Backbone as JSON, one array per atom type, in Angstrom:
{
  "sequence": "MIGIAILIVGILFLVSRSQNSNGIKFSKILNKNTNSNNLNGSGEEIDNEEEINEIRVPRQAEFDIPDENEDNFMILYLQSKIDARPNFESLKSKMFANGLTLKDGYFESSSKNKIPGFKVINMEEPGIFDEKKDISLIAIGLHLKGQKDIAKTFDHMIDLGKNLEKSFDMKLLDESFNKITDQTIGNYKENATAIDLKSGSYAN",
  "N": [[-24.18, 61.13, 46.61], [-24.31, 59.64, 44.34], [-23.05, 57.18, 45.1], [-24.45, 56.48, 47.24], [-26.52, 55.71, 46.08], [-25.68, 53.61, 44.24], [-25.07, 51.86, 46.62], [-27.62, 51.04, 47.73], [-28.72, 49.71, 45.56], [-27.07, 47.54, 45.08], [-27.71, 46.01, 47.76], [-30.34, 45.27, 47.56], [-30.12, 43.94, 45.34], [-28.45, 41.69, 45.93], [-27.89, 38.69, 45.61], [-27.72, 35.64, 47.51], [-24.98, 33.29, 47.51], [-24.72, 30.18, 46.62], [-23.01, 27.54, 47.87], [-21.2, 24.41, 47.61], [-19.47, 22.67, 49.96], [-18.13, 20.36, 50.34], [-16.78, 19.61, 47.89], [-15.45, 18.33, 44.35], [-16.54, 15.02, 44.4], [-15.43, 11.52, 43.6], [-16.38, 8.44, 43.15], [-14.77, 5.28, 43.75], [-12.79, 4.31, 40.87], [-13.67, 2.34, 38.29], [-11.57, 0.12, 36.31], [-10.77, -1.91, 33.65], [-7.95, -3.99, 33.34], [-5.71, -5.11, 31.28], [-3.92, -8.28, 31.15], [-0.33, -7.36, 31.74], [1.73, -8.81, 29.77], [-0.05, -8.82, 27.64], [1.25, -7.11, 25.77], [2.63, -8.55, 23.91], [0.83, -9.2, 22.24], [-1.07, -11.54, 22.93], [-3.53, -11.0, 23.35], [-4.95, -11.61, 25.56], [-7.11, -11.29, 28.73], [-7.39, -9.9, 32.06], [-8.89, -9.96, 35.02], [-8.72, -7.37, 37.44], [-9.17, -8.05, 40.92], [-8.57, -6.2, 42.68], [-9.53, -3.59, 41.72], [-12.15, -1.47, 41.47], [-14.77, -1.84, 39.61], [-16.58, 0.47, 38.92], [-17.68, 3.55, 38.37], [-18.93, 6.79, 39.14], [-20.36, 9.76, 37.8], [-19.73, 12.88, 38.27], [-21.92, 15.23, 39.85], [-23.24, 18.46, 38.4], [-23.84, 20.29, 40.4], [-21.95, 19.94, 42.38], [-19.45, 21.29, 41.77], [-18.05, 23.84, 42.42], [-18.18, 26.39, 40.71], [-17.7, 29.83, 39.93], [-20.02, 32.59, 39.22], [-19.21, 34.94, 36.45], [-20.87, 36.83, 36.32], [-21.43, 37.81, 38.94], [-21.49, 39.88, 40.17], [-22.5, 41.76, 38.66], [-24.41, 44.26, 37.33], [-27.12, 45.68, 35.23], [-28.28, 49.06, 34.9], [-30.68, 51.16, 34.96], [-31.65, 55.27, 35.04], [-33.8, 57.3, 36.38], [-34.67, 60.5, 36.66], [-36.66, 62.93, 38.71], [-38.26, 66.32, 37.67], [-37.84, 69.23, 39.94], [-39.95, 70.5, 40.6], [-42.18, 68.39, 39.57], [-42.82, 66.08, 40.6], [-43.49, 62.69, 40.46], [-45.91, 60.82, 42.1], [-46.47, 58.24, 44.58], [-48.84, 56.82, 43.86], [-49.34, 57.49, 41.3], [-47.23, 56.3, 40.07], [-47.19, 53.76, 40.96], [-49.46, 52.72, 39.3], [-48.82, 52.75, 36.88], [-46.56, 50.96, 36.91], [-47.83, 48.75, 37.27], [-49.43, 48.5, 35.28], [-47.27, 47.86, 33.2], [-46.96, 45.57, 33.86], [-45.88, 44.97, 36.04], [-44.86, 44.05, 39.69], [-45.64, 44.95, 43.07], [-43.45, 44.65, 45.56], [-42.22, 44.46, 48.78], [-41.65, 46.83, 49.21], [-40.51, 47.76, 46.42], [-40.71, 47.66, 43.22], [-40.92, 44.82, 40.83], [-40.39, 42.8, 38.0], [-41.43, 40.28, 35.92], [-40.39, 36.95, 36.65], [-38.68, 34.39, 35.05], [-38.91, 30.97, 34.58], [-37.45, 30.6, 37.24], [-35.7, 32.57, 37.24], [-34.79, 35.7, 38.45], [-36.79, 38.62, 37.77], [-36.26, 42.07, 36.39], [-35.84, 45.08, 38.5], [-37.58, 47.72, 39.72], [-36.71, 50.47, 42.01], [-36.5, 53.12, 44.46], [-34.54, 55.53, 44.79], [-33.97, 57.13, 47.06], [-33.42, 57.48, 50.01], [-35.36, 55.76, 52.7], [-34.63, 53.81, 50.55], [-36.9, 52.5, 49.52], [-40.18, 52.48, 48.24], [-42.66, 55.23, 49.3], [-46.33, 55.82, 50.06], [-46.37, 58.19, 50.9], [-44.58, 59.79, 50.14], [-43.25, 61.75, 47.42], [-41.68, 61.02, 44.35], [-37.96, 61.41, 43.23], [-35.77, 60.08, 42.36], [-35.33, 57.21, 40.56], [-34.23, 53.97, 39.94], [-33.91, 51.29, 37.54], [-33.11, 48.3, 37.28], [-30.91, 45.36, 36.69], [-29.93, 42.16, 37.85], [-27.32, 40.57, 36.75], [-26.42, 38.14, 37.3], [-26.96, 34.6, 36.26], [-28.76, 35.43, 34.47], [-30.86, 34.83, 31.78], [-31.33, 35.7, 28.11], [-30.74, 38.32, 28.1], [-30.98, 40.56, 26.78], [-33.52, 40.78, 25.51], [-34.86, 41.21, 27.75], [-33.64, 43.61, 28.63], [-34.79, 45.12, 26.44], [-37.37, 45.57, 27.69], [-36.99, 46.81, 29.89], [-35.68, 49.44, 29.0], [-38.16, 50.28, 27.38], [-39.98, 50.62, 29.51], [-38.58, 52.74, 30.74], [-38.75, 54.63, 28.95], [-41.27, 55.44, 28.96], [-42.04, 56.1, 31.4], [-40.65, 58.21, 31.43], [-41.89, 59.79, 29.47], [-44.36, 59.94, 30.25], [-43.94, 61.19, 33.22], [-42.56, 63.4, 32.85], [-39.69, 63.19, 33.15], [-36.22, 62.69, 33.34], [-34.37, 60.13, 31.37], [-31.45, 58.43, 32.28], [-28.35, 57.08, 31.95], [-26.02, 54.4, 33.52], [-24.07, 56.03, 34.53], [-25.22, 58.27, 35.19], [-25.9, 59.88, 32.86], [-27.43, 61.25, 30.09], [-29.38, 59.22, 28.36], [-28.53, 57.95, 25.19], [-29.51, 57.27, 21.77], [-26.97, 55.99, 20.88], [-26.22, 55.56, 23.64], [-28.0, 53.23, 24.09], [-27.67, 51.43, 22.25], [-24.84, 50.5, 22.98], [-25.5, 49.36, 25.41], [-27.37, 47.45, 24.33], [-25.54, 45.79, 23.05], [-23.63, 44.95, 25.07], [-25.46, 43.36, 26.31], [-26.28, 41.4, 24.29], [-23.87, 40.04, 24.16], [-23.29, 39.24, 26.43], [-25.37, 36.96, 26.34], [-25.01, 35.74, 24.42], [-22.3, 34.39, 25.08], [-23.28, 33.0, 27.26], [-24.97, 31.02, 26.32], [-28.01, 31.25, 25.74], [-28.47, 31.77, 22.97], [-28.85, 29.05, 22.18], [-30.64, 27.43, 21.39]],
  "CA": [[-25.46, 60.85, 46.0], [-24.11, 58.21, 43.38], [-22.33, 56.16, 46.06], [-25.62, 55.91, 48.41], [-27.71, 54.97, 45.13], [-25.32, 52.52, 44.03], [-25.01, 50.82, 47.65], [-28.85, 50.53, 47.92], [-29.21, 48.62, 44.49], [-26.16, 46.36, 45.44], [-28.18, 45.51, 49.01], [-31.51, 44.91, 47.12], [-30.15, 42.67, 44.02], [-27.72, 40.99, 46.33], [-28.28, 37.44, 45.92], [-26.97, 34.63, 48.02], [-24.18, 32.41, 46.78], [-24.74, 28.71, 47.24], [-21.67, 26.98, 47.59], [-20.99, 23.15, 48.09], [-18.69, 22.31, 50.69], [-18.11, 18.78, 49.85], [-16.04, 19.76, 46.69], [-15.86, 17.45, 43.98], [-16.7, 13.62, 44.99], [-15.44, 10.69, 42.85], [-16.09, 6.94, 43.74], [-13.6, 4.56, 43.13], [-12.56, 4.16, 39.26], [-13.58, 0.9, 37.59], [-10.87, -0.41, 35.24], [-10.6, -3.48, 33.4], [-6.89, -4.31, 32.98], [-5.38, -6.22, 30.64], [-2.34, -8.76, 31.45], [0.71, -6.6, 30.82], [2.19, -9.82, 29.02], [-0.75, -8.87, 26.41], [1.94, -6.28, 25.03], [3.15, -9.41, 23.2], [-0.19, -9.46, 21.08], [-1.63, -12.32, 23.02], [-4.78, -10.47, 23.53], [-5.2, -12.39, 26.99], [-7.58, -10.24, 29.4], [-7.5, -10.57, 33.27], [-9.8, -8.83, 35.84], [-7.5, -7.34, 38.81], [-10.06, -8.11, 41.91], [-8.33, -4.88, 43.58], [-9.99, -2.49, 41.25], [-13.55, -1.52, 41.74], [-15.36, -1.74, 38.23], [-17.74, 1.73, 38.72], [-17.55, 5.25, 38.29], [-19.92, 7.84, 39.34], [-19.98, 11.06, 37.16], [-19.65, 14.18, 39.5], [-23.11, 16.32, 39.36], [-22.94, 19.83, 38.36], [-24.11, 21.04, 41.79], [-20.49, 19.73, 43.08], [-18.43, 22.09, 41.07], [-17.96, 25.59, 42.86], [-17.96, 27.18, 39.34], [-18.4, 31.05, 40.35], [-20.79, 33.31, 37.96], [-18.67, 35.98, 36.41], [-21.65, 38.4, 36.39], [-22.33, 37.71, 40.27], [-21.64, 41.09, 40.87], [-22.75, 43.07, 37.46], [-26.12, 44.91, 37.37], [-27.29, 46.85, 34.09], [-29.04, 49.8, 35.45], [-30.82, 52.8, 34.44], [-31.91, 55.8, 36.35], [-34.93, 58.29, 35.74], [-34.89, 61.37, 37.59], [-37.44, 63.91, 37.95], [-38.0, 67.56, 37.94], [-38.06, 69.31, 41.25], [-41.52, 71.05, 40.56], [-43.15, 67.81, 38.74], [-42.53, 64.9, 41.23], [-44.63, 61.75, 40.41], [-46.12, 60.59, 43.7], [-46.45, 56.85, 44.43], [-50.01, 56.16, 43.43], [-49.22, 57.53, 39.8], [-46.2, 55.61, 39.61], [-47.53, 52.17, 40.99], [-50.52, 52.5, 38.2], [-47.51, 52.61, 35.57], [-46.02, 49.83, 37.2], [-48.81, 47.67, 37.23], [-49.94, 48.6, 33.67], [-46.57, 47.42, 32.53], [-46.53, 43.8, 34.27], [-44.61, 44.67, 37.35], [-45.57, 43.62, 40.97], [-45.19, 45.41, 44.15], [-42.92, 43.71, 46.56], [-41.34, 45.0, 49.75], [-41.59, 48.77, 48.98], [-39.83, 47.95, 45.09], [-41.26, 46.63, 41.87], [-40.17, 43.63, 40.07], [-40.85, 42.21, 37.07], [-42.49, 38.61, 36.22], [-39.61, 36.01, 36.54], [-38.93, 33.39, 34.14], [-37.91, 29.66, 34.91], [-36.88, 30.63, 38.17], [-34.79, 33.45, 37.44], [-35.48, 36.89, 38.88], [-36.83, 39.97, 36.83], [-35.46, 43.4, 36.95], [-36.35, 45.43, 39.74], [-37.67, 49.38, 39.92], [-36.5, 50.84, 43.0], [-36.52, 54.15, 44.99], [-32.96, 55.55, 45.26], [-33.75, 58.24, 48.09], [-33.27, 57.01, 51.54], [-34.49, 54.92, 52.95], [-34.33, 52.58, 49.48], [-38.12, 51.91, 49.35], [-41.42, 53.49, 47.94], [-43.24, 55.11, 50.49], [-47.15, 56.17, 49.24], [-46.73, 59.54, 51.5], [-43.65, 60.98, 49.24], [-43.31, 62.37, 46.03], [-40.76, 60.38, 44.1], [-37.26, 62.39, 42.72], [-35.05, 59.36, 41.62], [-35.81, 55.8, 40.33], [-33.19, 53.02, 39.32], [-34.34, 49.94, 36.76], [-31.91, 47.51, 37.53], [-31.07, 43.93, 36.55], [-28.68, 41.49, 38.53], [-26.93, 40.01, 35.73], [-26.06, 36.61, 37.64], [-27.71, 33.57, 35.79], [-29.72, 35.47, 33.65], [-31.05, 34.31, 29.87], [-32.11, 36.83, 27.22], [-30.76, 39.72, 28.66], [-31.0, 41.59, 25.54], [-34.66, 41.05, 25.46], [-35.05, 41.98, 29.17], [-33.4, 45.12, 28.53], [-36.14, 45.9, 25.71], [-38.38, 45.68, 27.99], [-36.53, 47.99, 30.7], [-35.9, 50.68, 28.28], [-39.27, 50.48, 27.32], [-40.57, 50.94, 30.69], [-37.89, 54.01, 31.27], [-39.19, 56.01, 28.04], [-42.58, 55.31, 29.15], [-42.05, 57.06, 32.25], [-39.9, 59.67, 31.15], [-42.47, 60.5, 28.86], [-45.43, 60.28, 30.99], [-43.91, 62.04, 34.2], [-41.62, 64.18, 32.37], [-38.53, 62.82, 34.08], [-35.1, 62.39, 32.49], [-34.07, 59.05, 31.73], [-30.1, 58.65, 32.5], [-27.37, 55.69, 32.04], [-25.72, 53.76, 35.06], [-23.33, 57.37, 35.2], [-26.13, 59.43, 35.22], [-25.8, 60.45, 31.6], [-28.82, 61.38, 29.37], [-29.5, 58.06, 27.43], [-28.91, 58.38, 23.73], [-29.3, 55.94, 20.84], [-25.6, 55.59, 20.98], [-25.9, 54.56, 24.69], [-28.58, 52.25, 23.99], [-26.86, 50.51, 21.23], [-24.13, 50.25, 23.83], [-26.47, 48.43, 26.27], [-27.56, 45.97, 23.52], [-24.56, 45.05, 22.43], [-23.39, 44.46, 26.09], [-26.36, 42.55, 26.57], [-26.12, 40.5, 23.32], [-22.45, 39.75, 24.0], [-23.34, 37.93, 27.81], [-26.42, 36.19, 25.97], [-24.1, 34.44, 23.61], [-21.66, 33.83, 25.85], [-24.13, 31.96, 28.36], [-25.55, 30.05, 25.29], [-29.49, 32.25, 25.26], [-29.12, 31.65, 21.85], [-28.21, 27.43, 21.53], [-31.92, 26.73, 21.26]],
  "C": [[-25.51, 59.84, 45.23], [-23.62, 57.34, 44.36], [-23.54, 55.69, 46.8], [-26.48, 55.17, 47.35], [-27.14, 53.63, 44.6], [-25.16, 50.97, 45.05], [-26.23, 50.29, 47.96], [-29.25, 49.5, 47.12], [-28.14, 47.71, 44.83], [-26.85, 45.87, 46.51], [-29.14, 44.76, 48.36], [-31.17, 43.79, 46.19], [-29.08, 41.71, 44.61], [-28.29, 39.52, 46.28], [-27.32, 36.35, 46.67], [-26.19, 33.58, 47.45], [-24.27, 31.03, 47.39], [-23.45, 28.01, 46.62], [-22.02, 25.5, 48.15], [-19.59, 22.99, 48.69], [-17.66, 21.44, 50.63], [-16.92, 18.97, 48.44], [-16.63, 18.78, 45.77], [-15.53, 15.93, 44.33], [-16.37, 12.38, 43.98], [-15.54, 9.5, 43.64], [-15.07, 6.46, 43.01], [-13.81, 4.26, 41.48], [-12.92, 2.63, 39.06], [-12.46, 0.58, 36.38], [-10.7, -1.86, 34.87], [-9.13, -3.49, 32.88], [-6.6, -5.45, 32.22], [-3.94, -6.63, 31.22], [-1.05, -7.63, 31.1], [1.87, -7.56, 29.92], [1.43, -9.68, 27.8], [0.22, -7.75, 25.37], [2.62, -7.03, 23.91], [2.12, -9.83, 21.97], [-0.94, -10.59, 21.59], [-3.3, -12.23, 23.14], [-5.42, -11.08, 24.89], [-5.54, -11.05, 28.14], [-7.59, -10.83, 31.07], [-8.41, -9.8, 34.3], [-9.03, -8.72, 37.11], [-8.99, -7.04, 39.74], [-9.59, -6.79, 42.71], [-9.35, -3.84, 42.84], [-11.51, -2.74, 40.87], [-14.27, -1.19, 40.34], [-16.71, -0.83, 38.64], [-17.2, 2.91, 39.14], [-18.62, 5.92, 38.46], [-19.55, 9.24, 38.9], [-20.44, 12.01, 38.22], [-21.01, 15.05, 38.89], [-22.5, 17.7, 39.41], [-22.89, 20.61, 39.5], [-22.5, 21.21, 42.58], [-19.54, 20.48, 42.42], [-18.62, 23.34, 41.64], [-17.73, 26.1, 41.77], [-18.5, 28.93, 39.81], [-19.26, 31.75, 38.79], [-20.02, 34.51, 37.68], [-19.56, 37.26, 36.27], [-22.2, 38.42, 37.95], [-22.36, 39.27, 41.0], [-21.83, 42.47, 40.07], [-24.05, 43.13, 37.44], [-25.93, 45.56, 35.95], [-28.82, 47.66, 34.71], [-29.12, 51.07, 34.61], [-31.62, 53.77, 35.33], [-33.06, 56.63, 35.6], [-35.01, 59.33, 37.36], [-35.75, 62.74, 37.13], [-37.38, 65.42, 38.37], [-38.37, 67.93, 39.27], [-39.69, 69.97, 41.47], [-42.48, 69.8, 39.81], [-42.69, 66.21, 39.3], [-43.49, 63.94, 40.76], [-44.96, 61.26, 42.02], [-46.6, 58.93, 43.46], [-47.51, 55.9, 43.84], [-49.81, 56.33, 41.71], [-48.23, 56.31, 39.52], [-46.94, 54.01, 39.72], [-48.84, 51.91, 39.6], [-49.62, 51.95, 37.05], [-47.08, 51.32, 35.66], [-46.87, 48.61, 37.0], [-49.18, 47.29, 35.73], [-48.75, 47.78, 32.9], [-46.09, 45.76, 33.03], [-46.04, 43.55, 35.52], [-45.79, 44.42, 38.59], [-44.9, 44.45, 42.15], [-44.86, 44.47, 45.37], [-42.11, 44.34, 47.8], [-40.7, 46.2, 49.56], [-40.72, 48.89, 47.55], [-40.68, 47.29, 44.31], [-40.31, 45.94, 41.31], [-40.98, 43.37, 38.89], [-41.0, 40.93, 37.06], [-40.82, 37.96, 36.33], [-40.07, 34.83, 35.45], [-38.12, 32.25, 34.41], [-36.86, 29.96, 35.9], [-35.74, 31.76, 38.32], [-35.33, 35.02, 37.62], [-35.67, 37.98, 37.87], [-35.89, 41.04, 37.4], [-36.28, 44.31, 37.85], [-36.19, 47.4, 39.52], [-37.6, 49.82, 41.44], [-36.21, 52.57, 43.28], [-35.25, 54.45, 45.19], [-33.2, 56.49, 46.31], [-33.69, 57.5, 49.13], [-35.04, 56.95, 52.04], [-34.45, 53.39, 51.96], [-35.94, 52.29, 49.1], [-39.23, 52.9, 49.22], [-42.34, 53.85, 48.9], [-44.77, 55.89, 49.72], [-47.31, 57.71, 49.98], [-45.55, 60.39, 50.99], [-43.71, 60.7, 48.27], [-41.83, 61.57, 45.83], [-39.44, 61.3, 43.06], [-36.4, 61.27, 41.9], [-35.16, 57.71, 41.62], [-34.53, 55.06, 39.82], [-34.08, 51.81, 38.51], [-33.09, 49.35, 36.7], [-32.04, 45.85, 37.52], [-30.31, 43.41, 37.14], [-28.6, 40.9, 37.37], [-26.51, 38.35, 36.1], [-27.03, 35.71, 37.15], [-28.78, 33.92, 34.96], [-29.62, 35.0, 31.96], [-31.37, 35.57, 29.4], [-32.11, 37.86, 27.91], [-31.17, 40.98, 27.71], [-32.6, 41.78, 25.4], [-35.34, 41.75, 26.76], [-34.76, 43.35, 29.14], [-34.35, 45.89, 27.82], [-36.79, 46.14, 26.74], [-38.27, 46.97, 29.22], [-36.31, 49.32, 30.18], [-37.06, 51.22, 28.12], [-40.18, 51.31, 28.08], [-40.13, 52.42, 31.05], [-38.39, 54.96, 30.37], [-40.59, 56.15, 28.39], [-42.73, 56.31, 30.25], [-41.68, 58.17, 32.32], [-40.82, 60.48, 30.4], [-43.85, 60.88, 29.64], [-45.48, 61.12, 32.48], [-42.98, 63.07, 34.08], [-40.1, 64.26, 32.98], [-37.33, 62.9, 32.8], [-34.55, 60.73, 32.64], [-32.5, 59.11, 31.3], [-29.39, 57.02, 32.31], [-26.86, 55.52, 33.55], [-24.39, 55.08, 35.47], [-23.74, 58.55, 35.31], [-26.02, 60.69, 33.86], [-27.18, 60.72, 30.89], [-28.53, 60.51, 28.43], [-29.9, 59.04, 26.14], [-29.1, 57.36, 23.04], [-28.11, 55.34, 20.82], [-25.58, 54.34, 22.37], [-26.63, 53.4, 24.74], [-28.34, 51.15, 23.22], [-26.05, 49.81, 22.13], [-24.69, 48.81, 24.93], [-26.76, 47.2, 25.55], [-26.7, 45.27, 23.18], [-23.91, 44.19, 23.73], [-24.22, 43.23, 26.38], [-26.4, 41.17, 25.6], [-24.83, 39.52, 23.72], [-22.45, 38.7, 25.36], [-24.23, 36.87, 27.14], [-25.56, 34.91, 25.34], [-22.94, 33.62, 24.38], [-22.03, 32.49, 26.88], [-24.77, 31.16, 27.84], [-27.24, 30.38, 25.5], [-29.7, 31.79, 24.21], [-28.94, 30.07, 21.15], [-29.68, 27.13, 21.05], [-32.37, 27.23, 19.7]]
}
């Protein structure tokens, strides 16, 4: 069950990696050379016509620098009781009230500066919400690649999770399917803050 759940999350959160096959390209470097005789202190300079006096700074996109969070996610789960499963319409109302939108069978928070928000996904096959089926297991997940202000996004995720837990009498679980505690939340926030600091989210 856990393996299937993680696989579904991975597929839905997968972001295609853009690569520049040309590598780093430098134009010919421009050097203004001094005569080797200048070592004696004459100060005389000559232009070497064989050198081209121009340099092009490589563009950032020309560096194929991998994102260390390419395959990393921040995930919370919500598990319903067997005899108290929420239906799609009630869940949708909650999602819309919290600012999420429905897209291709899952919910997504608003993006910021073209950075995708977190997603809310049905963890039962086939991995999308169906208006005809009640809900047993939900994932609230954020793909960490390229993210900024992860700590703030996590606050939104945990607030939503607690809201759903209370509204539908569900269990809020961590990524290992253990009951969420204050200590667990603290660990998530500590990790999120560390990533933010490393990525420069607090630079300004």
